Every structure is written in structure tokens, then in C-alpha cells.
């Protein structure tokens, strides 16, 4: 387990970027945290670490956004609005999870029954006693 503490959105962005610089493809990251903790900021840093220049936003209404202009394909899932895990079958999630690229899944706890055992869990939490911009990022 790794734990990072950040005190600004820039630091959260940079943690995402650093992690992405170490991936080689085939990895799955679950991104857990309440609304507003910085999941998308982390993901934007991750995308930059892969060399993706496109604007990265949360794909709330499309479930998955695919970026292929980085050094490896990047699949950004946001399953917050998913009604049933069967919707993941409809979009062909296995092609993404078990493909050549790397996946980040926001709100992954909502589809935990299909998350592979080897997925890395990234949890982002706030602690207001340490400041409004404080984040604890735990990777396990």
C-alpha cells in the first residue's frame, strides 16, 4: 500500500501523472471517493502522464471515454450513473479491461462484481482538519 498526501489540486494532478508514467498497459485502476474529492483532477494528471493532449473530463453520460493519442490507449470510465452492472456488458467492458490499454474506473464500487482481482484500488479522501485542499490518496 502506498499513501500520498496532497495539499492542492496541482499536487493531486501530479500524483496521477507520476503513476501513469509507470504503467505499461493492461492495468486497471479503480478510483474511489466522494463527489468533489478530485477523482477527475487525478485522472487528468494520469492522462497527461500517458502523453494524452486531449481535454479529459468525466464521461458521466457516456460511461467510457477512449483516448488513443497517448503512448498506450486510455479508457476512462465513470459508472456513477449506471443503473445495472449489465450495462457494462452492453458497452463491451471486457474489451477495455483486458485490452492493451489502461483503465481508470470512477465509482468502481458500483460494479465491484466485475472488477478483476488484480485491479489497483485508488481511494481519495478529504480531511477538513488538515485544510480544504488536503487529500489522502491510498493505493492498494
mmCIF file with all atom_site columns, C-alpha atoms in Angstrom:
data_model
loop_
_atom_site.group_PDB
_atom_site.id
_atom_site.type_symbol
_atom_site.label_atom_id
_atom_site.label_alt_id
_atom_site.label_comp_id
_atom_site.label_asym_id
_atom_site.label_entity_id
_atom_site.label_seq_id
_atom_site.pdbx_PDB_ins_code
_atom_site.Cartn_x
_atom_site.Cartn_y
_atom_site.Cartn_z
_atom_site.occupancy
_atom_site.B_iso_or_equiv
_atom_site.pdbx_formal_charge
_atom_site.auth_seq_id
_atom_site.auth_comp_id
_atom_site.auth_asym_id
_atom_site.auth_atom_id
_atom_site.pdbx_PDB_model_num
ATOM 1   C CA . UNK A 1 1   ? 0.000   0.000  0.000   1.00 0.00 ? 1   UNK A CA 1
ATOM 2   C CA . UNK A 1 2   ? 1.159   3.497  -0.875  1.00 0.00 ? 2   UNK A CA 1
ATOM 3   C CA . UNK A 1 3   ? -0.203  6.658  0.715   1.00 0.00 ? 3   UNK A CA 1
ATOM 4   C CA . UNK A 1 4   ? 0.229   10.168 -0.656  1.00 0.00 ? 4   UNK A CA 1
ATOM 5   C CA . UNK A 1 5   ? -0.898  13.404 0.944   1.00 0.00 ? 5   UNK A CA 1
ATOM 6   C CA . UNK A 1 6   ? -1.615  16.412 -1.251  1.00 0.00 ? 6   UNK A CA 1
ATOM 7   C CA . UNK A 1 7   ? -2.482  19.971 -0.335  1.00 0.00 ? 7   UNK A CA 1
ATOM 8   C CA . UNK A 1 8   ? -3.574  21.322 -3.732  1.00 0.00 ? 8   UNK A CA 1
ATOM 9   C CA . UNK A 1 9   ? -5.282  20.149 -6.891  1.00 0.00 ? 9   UNK A CA 1
ATOM 10  C CA . UNK A 1 10  ? -1.930  20.553 -8.678  1.00 0.00 ? 10  UNK A CA 1
ATOM 11  C CA . UNK A 1 11  ? -0.335  18.039 -6.310  1.00 0.00 ? 11  UNK A CA 1
ATOM 12  C CA . UNK A 1 12  ? -3.238  15.605 -6.823  1.00 0.00 ? 12  UNK A CA 1
ATOM 13  C CA . UNK A 1 13  ? -2.833  16.053 -10.595 1.00 0.00 ? 13  UNK A CA 1
ATOM 14  C CA . UNK A 1 14  ? 0.903   15.338 -10.306 1.00 0.00 ? 14  UNK A CA 1
ATOM 15  C CA . UNK A 1 15  ? 0.351   12.111 -8.323  1.00 0.00 ? 15  UNK A CA 1
ATOM 16  C CA . UNK A 1 16  ? -1.896  10.890 -11.147 1.00 0.00 ? 16  UNK A CA 1
ATOM 17  C CA . UNK A 1 17  ? 0.742   11.881 -13.695 1.00 0.00 ? 17  UNK A CA 1
ATOM 18  C CA . UNK A 1 18  ? 3.551   10.094 -11.814 1.00 0.00 ? 18  UNK A CA 1
ATOM 19  C CA . UNK A 1 19  ? 1.551   6.868  -11.552 1.00 0.00 ? 19  UNK A CA 1
ATOM 20  C CA . UNK A 1 20  ? 0.682   6.920  -15.259 1.00 0.00 ? 20  UNK A CA 1
ATOM 21  C CA . UNK A 1 21  ? 4.338   7.280  -16.170 1.00 0.00 ? 21  UNK A CA 1
ATOM 22  C CA . UNK A 1 22  ? 4.950   3.818  -14.651 1.00 0.00 ? 22  UNK A CA 1
ATOM 23  C CA . UNK A 1 23  ? 2.179   1.853  -16.432 1.00 0.00 ? 23  UNK A CA 1
ATOM 24  C CA . UNK A 1 24  ? 2.792   -0.373 -19.423 1.00 0.00 ? 24  UNK A CA 1
ATOM 25  C CA . UNK A 1 25  ? -0.737  -1.405 -20.433 1.00 0.00 ? 25  UNK A CA 1
ATOM 26  C CA . UNK A 1 26  ? -3.236  -3.951 -19.233 1.00 0.00 ? 26  UNK A CA 1
ATOM 27  C CA . UNK A 1 27  ? -3.635  -2.301 -15.828 1.00 0.00 ? 27  UNK A CA 1
ATOM 28  C CA . UNK A 1 28  ? -6.946  -1.437 -14.225 1.00 0.00 ? 28  UNK A CA 1
ATOM 29  C CA . UNK A 1 29  ? -7.300  1.227  -11.549 1.00 0.00 ? 29  UNK A CA 1
ATOM 30  C CA . UNK A 1 30  ? -10.450 1.727  -9.521  1.00 0.00 ? 30  UNK A CA 1
ATOM 31  C CA . UNK A 1 31  ? -10.940 5.282  -8.336  1.00 0.00 ? 31  UNK A CA 1
ATOM 32  C CA . UNK A 1 32  ? -12.981 5.612  -5.164  1.00 0.00 ? 32  UNK A CA 1
ATOM 33  C CA . UNK A 1 33  ? -14.007 8.805  -3.395  1.00 0.00 ? 33  UNK A CA 1
ATOM 34  C CA . UNK A 1 34  ? -16.892 11.117 -2.633  1.00 0.00 ? 34  UNK A CA 1
ATOM 35  C CA . UNK A 1 35  ? -18.103 13.813 -5.014  1.00 0.00 ? 35  UNK A CA 1
ATOM 36  C CA . UNK A 1 36  ? -15.600 16.638 -5.245  1.00 0.00 ? 36  UNK A CA 1
ATOM 37  C CA . UNK A 1 37  ? -12.541 14.861 -3.817  1.00 0.00 ? 37  UNK A CA 1
ATOM 38  C CA . UNK A 1 38  ? -10.515 15.195 -7.016  1.00 0.00 ? 38  UNK A CA 1
ATOM 39  C CA . UNK A 1 39  ? -11.073 11.968 -8.959  1.00 0.00 ? 39  UNK A CA 1
ATOM 40  C CA . UNK A 1 40  ? -11.254 13.834 -12.251 1.00 0.00 ? 40  UNK A CA 1
ATOM 41  C CA . UNK A 1 41  ? -8.232  16.013 -11.404 1.00 0.00 ? 41  UNK A CA 1
ATOM 42  C CA . UNK A 1 42  ? -6.266  12.832 -10.606 1.00 0.00 ? 42  UNK A CA 1
ATOM 43  C CA . UNK A 1 43  ? -7.448  11.310 -13.900 1.00 0.00 ? 43  UNK A CA 1
ATOM 44  C CA . UNK A 1 44  ? -6.434  14.408 -15.859 1.00 0.00 ? 44  UNK A CA 1
ATOM 45  C CA . UNK A 1 45  ? -2.939  14.092 -14.417 1.00 0.00 ? 45  UNK A CA 1
ATOM 46  C CA . UNK A 1 46  ? -2.939  10.388 -15.257 1.00 0.00 ? 46  UNK A CA 1
ATOM 47  C CA . UNK A 1 47  ? -3.850  11.193 -18.867 1.00 0.00 ? 47  UNK A CA 1
ATOM 48  C CA . UNK A 1 48  ? -1.034  13.734 -19.095 1.00 0.00 ? 48  UNK A CA 1
ATOM 49  C CA . UNK A 1 49  ? 1.368   11.112 -17.753 1.00 0.00 ? 49  UNK A CA 1
ATOM 50  C CA . UNK A 1 50  ? 0.362   8.923  -20.700 1.00 0.00 ? 50  UNK A CA 1
ATOM 51  C CA . UNK A 1 51  ? 1.055   11.762 -23.132 1.00 0.00 ? 51  UNK A CA 1
ATOM 52  C CA . UNK A 1 52  ? -2.604  12.463 -23.895 1.00 0.00 ? 52  UNK A CA 1
ATOM 53  C CA . UNK A 1 53  ? -3.173  16.034 -25.018 1.00 0.00 ? 53  UNK A CA 1
ATOM 54  C CA . UNK A 1 54  ? -6.973  15.915 -25.397 1.00 0.00 ? 54  UNK A CA 1
ATOM 55  C CA . UNK A 1 55  ? -9.084  17.550 -22.705 1.00 0.00 ? 55  UNK A CA 1
ATOM 56  C CA . UNK A 1 56  ? -10.093 14.894 -20.180 1.00 0.00 ? 56  UNK A CA 1
ATOM 57  C CA . UNK A 1 57  ? -13.413 15.295 -18.409 1.00 0.00 ? 57  UNK A CA 1
ATOM 58  C CA . UNK A 1 58  ? -15.550 12.861 -16.511 1.00 0.00 ? 58  UNK A CA 1
ATOM 59  C CA . UNK A 1 59  ? -17.575 10.776 -19.021 1.00 0.00 ? 59  UNK A CA 1
ATOM 60  C CA . UNK A 1 60  ? -20.682 10.896 -16.825 1.00 0.00 ? 60  UNK A CA 1
ATOM 61  C CA . UNK A 1 61  ? -23.170 10.445 -19.642 1.00 0.00 ? 61  UNK A CA 1
ATOM 62  C CA . UNK A 1 62  ? -21.218 8.053  -21.874 1.00 0.00 ? 62  UNK A CA 1
ATOM 63  C CA . UNK A 1 63  ? -19.821 5.645  -19.234 1.00 0.00 ? 63  UNK A CA 1
ATOM 64  C CA . UNK A 1 64  ? -16.476 5.343  -21.055 1.00 0.00 ? 64  UNK A CA 1
ATOM 65  C CA . UNK A 1 65  ? -14.259 7.805  -22.875 1.00 0.00 ? 65  UNK A CA 1
ATOM 66  C CA . UNK A 1 66  ? -11.474 6.376  -25.042 1.00 0.00 ? 66  UNK A CA 1
ATOM 67  C CA . UNK A 1 67  ? -8.190  8.217  -25.624 1.00 0.00 ? 67  UNK A CA 1
ATOM 68  C CA . UNK A 1 68  ? -5.797  6.680  -28.126 1.00 0.00 ? 68  UNK A CA 1
ATOM 69  C CA . UNK A 1 69  ? -3.318  9.505  -28.732 1.00 0.00 ? 69  UNK A CA 1
ATOM 70  C CA . UNK A 1 70  ? -1.020  8.723  -25.791 1.00 0.00 ? 70  UNK A CA 1
ATOM 71  C CA . UNK A 1 71  ? 1.735   6.136  -25.546 1.00 0.00 ? 71  UNK A CA 1
ATOM 72  C CA . UNK A 1 72  ? -0.891  3.477  -24.726 1.00 0.00 ? 72  UNK A CA 1
ATOM 73  C CA . UNK A 1 73  ? -4.701  3.570  -25.045 1.00 0.00 ? 73  UNK A CA 1
ATOM 74  C CA . UNK A 1 74  ? -6.504  5.022  -22.040 1.00 0.00 ? 74  UNK A CA 1
ATOM 75  C CA . UNK A 1 75  ? -10.058 4.077  -21.054 1.00 0.00 ? 75  UNK A CA 1
ATOM 76  C CA . UNK A 1 76  ? -11.720 6.439  -18.583 1.00 0.00 ? 76  UNK A CA 1
ATOM 77  C CA . UNK A 1 77  ? -14.909 5.024  -17.069 1.00 0.00 ? 77  UNK A CA 1
ATOM 78  C CA . UNK A 1 78  ? -17.400 6.860  -14.890 1.00 0.00 ? 78  UNK A CA 1
ATOM 79  C CA . UNK A 1 79  ? -20.050 4.417  -13.696 1.00 0.00 ? 79  UNK A CA 1
ATOM 80  C CA . UNK A 1 80  ? -21.780 6.825  -11.283 1.00 0.00 ? 80  UNK A CA 1
ATOM 81  C CA . UNK A 1 81  ? -24.999 6.842  -13.299 1.00 0.00 ? 81  UNK A CA 1
ATOM 82  C CA . UNK A 1 82  ? -25.019 3.156  -14.181 1.00 0.00 ? 82  UNK A CA 1
ATOM 83  C CA . UNK A 1 83  ? -28.317 1.526  -13.297 1.00 0.00 ? 83  UNK A CA 1
ATOM 84  C CA . UNK A 1 84  ? -27.257 -2.100 -13.528 1.00 0.00 ? 84  UNK A CA 1
ATOM 85  C CA . UNK A 1 85  ? -23.942 -3.877 -13.999 1.00 0.00 ? 85  UNK A CA 1
ATOM 86  C CA . UNK A 1 86  ? -25.404 -5.417 -17.189 1.00 0.00 ? 86  UNK A CA 1
ATOM 87  C CA . UNK A 1 87  ? -24.933 -2.008 -18.810 1.00 0.00 ? 87  UNK A CA 1
ATOM 88  C CA . UNK A 1 88  ? -21.206 -2.723 -18.681 1.00 0.00 ? 88  UNK A CA 1
ATOM 89  C CA . UNK A 1 89  ? -21.761 -5.796 -20.861 1.00 0.00 ? 89  UNK A CA 1
ATOM 90  C CA . UNK A 1 90  ? -23.611 -3.624 -23.368 1.00 0.00 ? 90  UNK A CA 1
ATOM 91  C CA . UNK A 1 91  ? -20.589 -1.365 -23.841 1.00 0.00 ? 91  UNK A CA 1
ATOM 92  C CA . UNK A 1 92  ? -18.204 -4.323 -24.094 1.00 0.00 ? 92  UNK A CA 1
ATOM 93  C CA . UNK A 1 93  ? -16.236 -3.517 -20.951 1.00 0.00 ? 93  UNK A CA 1
ATOM 94  C CA . UNK A 1 94  ? -14.149 -6.698 -21.255 1.00 0.00 ? 94  UNK A CA 1
ATOM 95  C CA . UNK A 1 95  ? -12.525 -5.387 -24.435 1.00 0.00 ? 95  UNK A CA 1
ATOM 96  C CA . UNK A 1 96  ? -11.285 -2.423 -22.410 1.00 0.00 ? 96  UNK A CA 1
ATOM 97  C CA . UNK A 1 97  ? -10.448 -4.207 -19.150 1.00 0.00 ? 97  UNK A CA 1
ATOM 98  C CA . UNK A 1 98  ? -8.474  -6.975 -20.865 1.00 0.00 ? 98  UNK A CA 1
ATOM 99  C CA . UNK A 1 99  ? -7.074  -4.995 -23.787 1.00 0.00 ? 99  UNK A CA 1
ATOM 100 C CA . UNK A 1 100 ? -3.727  -3.345 -24.407 1.00 0.00 ? 100 UNK A CA 1
ATOM 101 C CA . UNK A 1 101 ? -4.580  -0.088 -22.706 1.00 0.00 ? 101 UNK A CA 1
ATOM 102 C CA . UNK A 1 102 ? -5.029  1.085  -19.149 1.00 0.00 ? 102 UNK A CA 1
ATOM 103 C CA . UNK A 1 103 ? -8.395  1.696  -17.476 1.00 0.00 ? 103 UNK A CA 1
ATOM 104 C CA . UNK A 1 104 ? -9.459  4.044  -14.702 1.00 0.00 ? 104 UNK A CA 1
ATOM 105 C CA . UNK A 1 105 ? -12.932 3.415  -13.305 1.00 0.00 ? 105 UNK A CA 1
ATOM 106 C CA . UNK A 1 106 ? -14.522 6.174  -11.233 1.00 0.00 ? 106 UNK A CA 1
ATOM 107 C CA . UNK A 1 107 ? -17.155 4.937  -8.734  1.00 0.00 ? 107 UNK A CA 1
ATOM 108 C CA . UNK A 1 108 ? -15.919 1.364  -9.267  1.00 0.00 ? 108 UNK A CA 1
ATOM 109 C CA . UNK A 1 109 ? -17.590 0.162  -6.062  1.00 0.00 ? 109 UNK A CA 1
ATOM 110 C CA . UNK A 1 110 ? -20.882 0.280  -8.005  1.00 0.00 ? 110 UNK A CA 1
ATOM 111 C CA . UNK A 1 111 ? -19.665 -2.521 -10.302 1.00 0.00 ? 111 UNK A CA 1
ATOM 112 C CA . UNK A 1 112 ? -17.398 -4.387 -7.885  1.00 0.00 ? 112 UNK A CA 1
ATOM 113 C CA . UNK A 1 113 ? -18.663 -7.801 -9.008  1.00 0.00 ? 113 UNK A CA 1
ATOM 114 C CA . UNK A 1 114 ? -16.932 -7.410 -12.401 1.00 0.00 ? 114 UNK A CA 1
ATOM 115 C CA . UNK A 1 115 ? -13.722 -5.739 -11.230 1.00 0.00 ? 115 UNK A CA 1
ATOM 116 C CA . UNK A 1 116 ? -10.773 -8.126 -11.685 1.00 0.00 ? 116 UNK A CA 1
ATOM 117 C CA . UNK A 1 117 ? -8.886  -9.179 -8.553  1.00 0.00 ? 117 UNK A CA 1
ATOM 118 C CA . UNK A 1 118 ? -5.643  -7.675 -9.870  1.00 0.00 ? 118 UNK A CA 1
ATOM 119 C CA . UNK A 1 119 ? -7.118  -4.160 -10.192 1.00 0.00 ? 119 UNK A CA 1
ATOM 120 C CA . UNK A 1 120 ? -5.364  -1.492 -8.149  1.00 0.00 ? 120 UNK A CA 1
ATOM 121 C CA . UNK A 1 121 ? -7.612  0.499  -5.815  1.00 0.00 ? 121 UNK A CA 1
ATOM 122 C CA . UNK A 1 122 ? -7.033  4.233  -5.519  1.00 0.00 ? 122 UNK A CA 1
ATOM 123 C CA . UNK A 1 123 ? -9.033  5.902  -2.786  1.00 0.00 ? 123 UNK A CA 1
ATOM 124 C CA . UNK A 1 124 ? -9.082  9.673  -2.407  1.00 0.00 ? 124 UNK A CA 1
ATOM 125 C CA . UNK A 1 125 ? -10.385 11.157 0.825   1.00 0.00 ? 125 UNK A CA 1
ATOM 126 C CA . UNK A 1 126 ? -10.589 14.612 2.403   1.00 0.00 ? 126 UNK A CA 1
ATOM 127 C CA . UNK A 1 127 ? -9.721  15.618 5.939   1.00 0.00 ? 127 UNK A CA 1
ATOM 128 C CA . UNK A 1 128 ? -11.005 19.134 6.549   1.00 0.00 ? 128 UNK A CA 1
ATOM 129 C CA . UNK A 1 129 ? -8.968  19.382 9.762   1.00 0.00 ? 129 UNK A CA 1
ATOM 130 C CA . UNK A 1 130 ? -5.883  19.453 7.502   1.00 0.00 ? 130 UNK A CA 1
ATOM 131 C CA . UNK A 1 131 ? -7.276  22.097 5.146   1.00 0.00 ? 131 UNK A CA 1
ATOM 132 C CA . UNK A 1 132 ? -9.858  22.438 2.396   1.00 0.00 ? 132 UNK A CA 1
ATOM 133 C CA . UNK A 1 133 ? -7.461  21.244 -0.309  1.00 0.00 ? 133 UNK A CA 1
ATOM 134 C CA . UNK A 1 134 ? -5.959  18.334 1.635   1.00 0.00 ? 134 UNK A CA 1
ATOM 135 C CA . UNK A 1 135 ? -6.337  14.902 0.027   1.00 0.00 ? 135 UNK A CA 1
ATOM 136 C CA . UNK A 1 136 ? -5.151  11.498 1.146   1.00 0.00 ? 136 UNK A CA 1
ATOM 137 C CA . UNK A 1 137 ? -4.557  9.175  -1.811  1.00 0.00 ? 137 UNK A CA 1
ATOM 138 C CA . UNK A 1 138 ? -4.252  5.500  -0.867  1.00 0.00 ? 138 UNK A CA 1
ATOM 139 C CA . UNK A 1 139 ? -3.212  2.955  -3.475  1.00 0.00 ? 139 UNK A CA 1
ATOM 140 C CA . UNK A 1 140 ? -3.636  -0.735 -2.713  1.00 0.00 ? 140 UNK A CA 1
#
